[in-house]
Amino acid sequence: MIPSQPFPSPKLESSTSSLESSSDVLILGVCEDDDGNAYLDSNGDLPKRLVEHLTQRKLISAKLGEVNKLVFPNTDGPSLIVCIGVGKTSDRTRDHAFDSAATAVRSINAEAQGVVDIALANCFAEETHDSIVAGILNACENQSIYQTTPKEFVPETLRFIGVGHQAIERGRIIGEAMIHLRRLVNEPPSEVYPESFAVKATEIAKASGLAIEVWDENRLETEGCRAILAVGAGSSKPPRLVIMRHQGGGAEPPLAFVGKGVTFDSGGLSLKPSDSMADMKCDMAGAATVVGLMHAISRLGIKRNVIGICGLAENMVSGTSYKLGDVIETRSGKTIEILNTDAEGRVVLADTLNVANDSKPSAIIDLATLTGACMVALGTEVAGLMTNNQTLCDSVRDAAGKEGEPVWQLPMFELYDEKVKSKVADIKNVGEGRWGGAITAAKFLENFVDATPWLHIDIAGPSFVDSARPHRDAGATGVMLRSLLRWVET
Ligand code: BES
Ligand code: MN
Ligand code: ZN
């Protein structure tokens, strides 16, 4: 086991201080319309005039996401000012607060920094301030966790000017939850396998006061989780199932989150080519999202009952692998015919959803890197929504809209049902070739939730990305955590 980079742990402070104070860097939001530049108004003539002159001459820009750096060699204040454009008033949403803050701190991460003051709060409405904190903290985590000489540095202290303590605490919790989630995904598959995922989830759960239960292979056997066991059968690493519980809502039925946790997807006997396999450590992003989300829910003390369930298996090739033509009696009693071992996520979820249903939840939301077909349909940045309950789907879509995470619903017409019917068993684990692959996968899942309101979120595209952008590194993104947190809270 090689040690990876420690978790970023900058000091986060609330501050009312001004430009004259002792900081090494000032991150300064620059607004395209005047109204948000109050920080400059109240902080002496020089920076205000400077920023105004430079903006007028188009030497720096207030356009959303633009970064310009000013160096001050001979002052008592910060020697570096990072101007981050935050655009017009209408641009200043929660996601833009998150992204602008992230972009600014990422622009100075090539060097170690001492105290960084962040003057962004003036530009953004108070209800977005936690997002500034979460965005900055999350941006301190990168995928380069195994580089022996770090290329990115985390500032020692982050001082948020004009952000209250509550917003700092909330931002800290959301940022840390996203870091946990992304670290779980970014760690290599030999480090994160079903058993070690369960151990890491247990540590995270303990730290946040969640109750947690882990089912090992024996318990999975006695519980009749034959579908999870089948997917894991080819691996030397046995499967697990993790159940986390947050009790904040008295006697109400719980909300259930279910995550696909295929810690590595080789495709099994329906082996993937190397190019498609290269990123398949990310195939547990759904389960990691559930862990991160439960952590945040517990630490925020949300007054709801919530359970989080992760179905964990490694999909490998060996003499003991599950096979094409196999028929499995799932925990629910329904039988499934395996016609492609690479359609393993739905097989794992069949049992995991069934376990979730035991708790008689008022709603089930599953998160899964389920299909390449969803990426073909929606591209790499948009999560697919499929549901048996339009009200539930609408409420999650609204929450995602408010957090600025793009989602799009795909239809679940009855006409798709026959495409997963099997001649041998009740259903088969593939649809009609490639056609409508995201939907036929969801149709398969629908068989395991009975009448419970259910939403399936296919995050194959947005959960793990190839290239870095100014506001985020490549690798795991932490997508949907913020949206689902908001959904739980409303
Ligand atoms: N884990 C993959 C889906 C995936 C693809 C996630 C790309 C992230 C990026 C899933 O298990 C899979 O292999 N799905 C197959 C299903 C097919 C065999 C019916 C697919 O999408 O090709
Ligand atoms: Mn697969
Ligand atoms: Zn998979």
XYZ file of C-alpha atoms and ligand atoms in Angstrom, residues 260 262 265 280 283 342 344-345 369-370, ligand 3:
11
model
C -23.618 1.270 -7.548
C -18.437 -1.737 -8.738
C -15.369 -3.086 -13.952
C -13.239 1.740 -14.604
C -17.509 2.534 -11.453
C -20.460 -6.180 -18.567
C -23.132 -5.891 -14.131
C -24.227 -2.667 -12.451
C -22.309 4.892 -13.483
C -24.633 2.544 -15.305
Zn -20.066 -1.011 -14.682
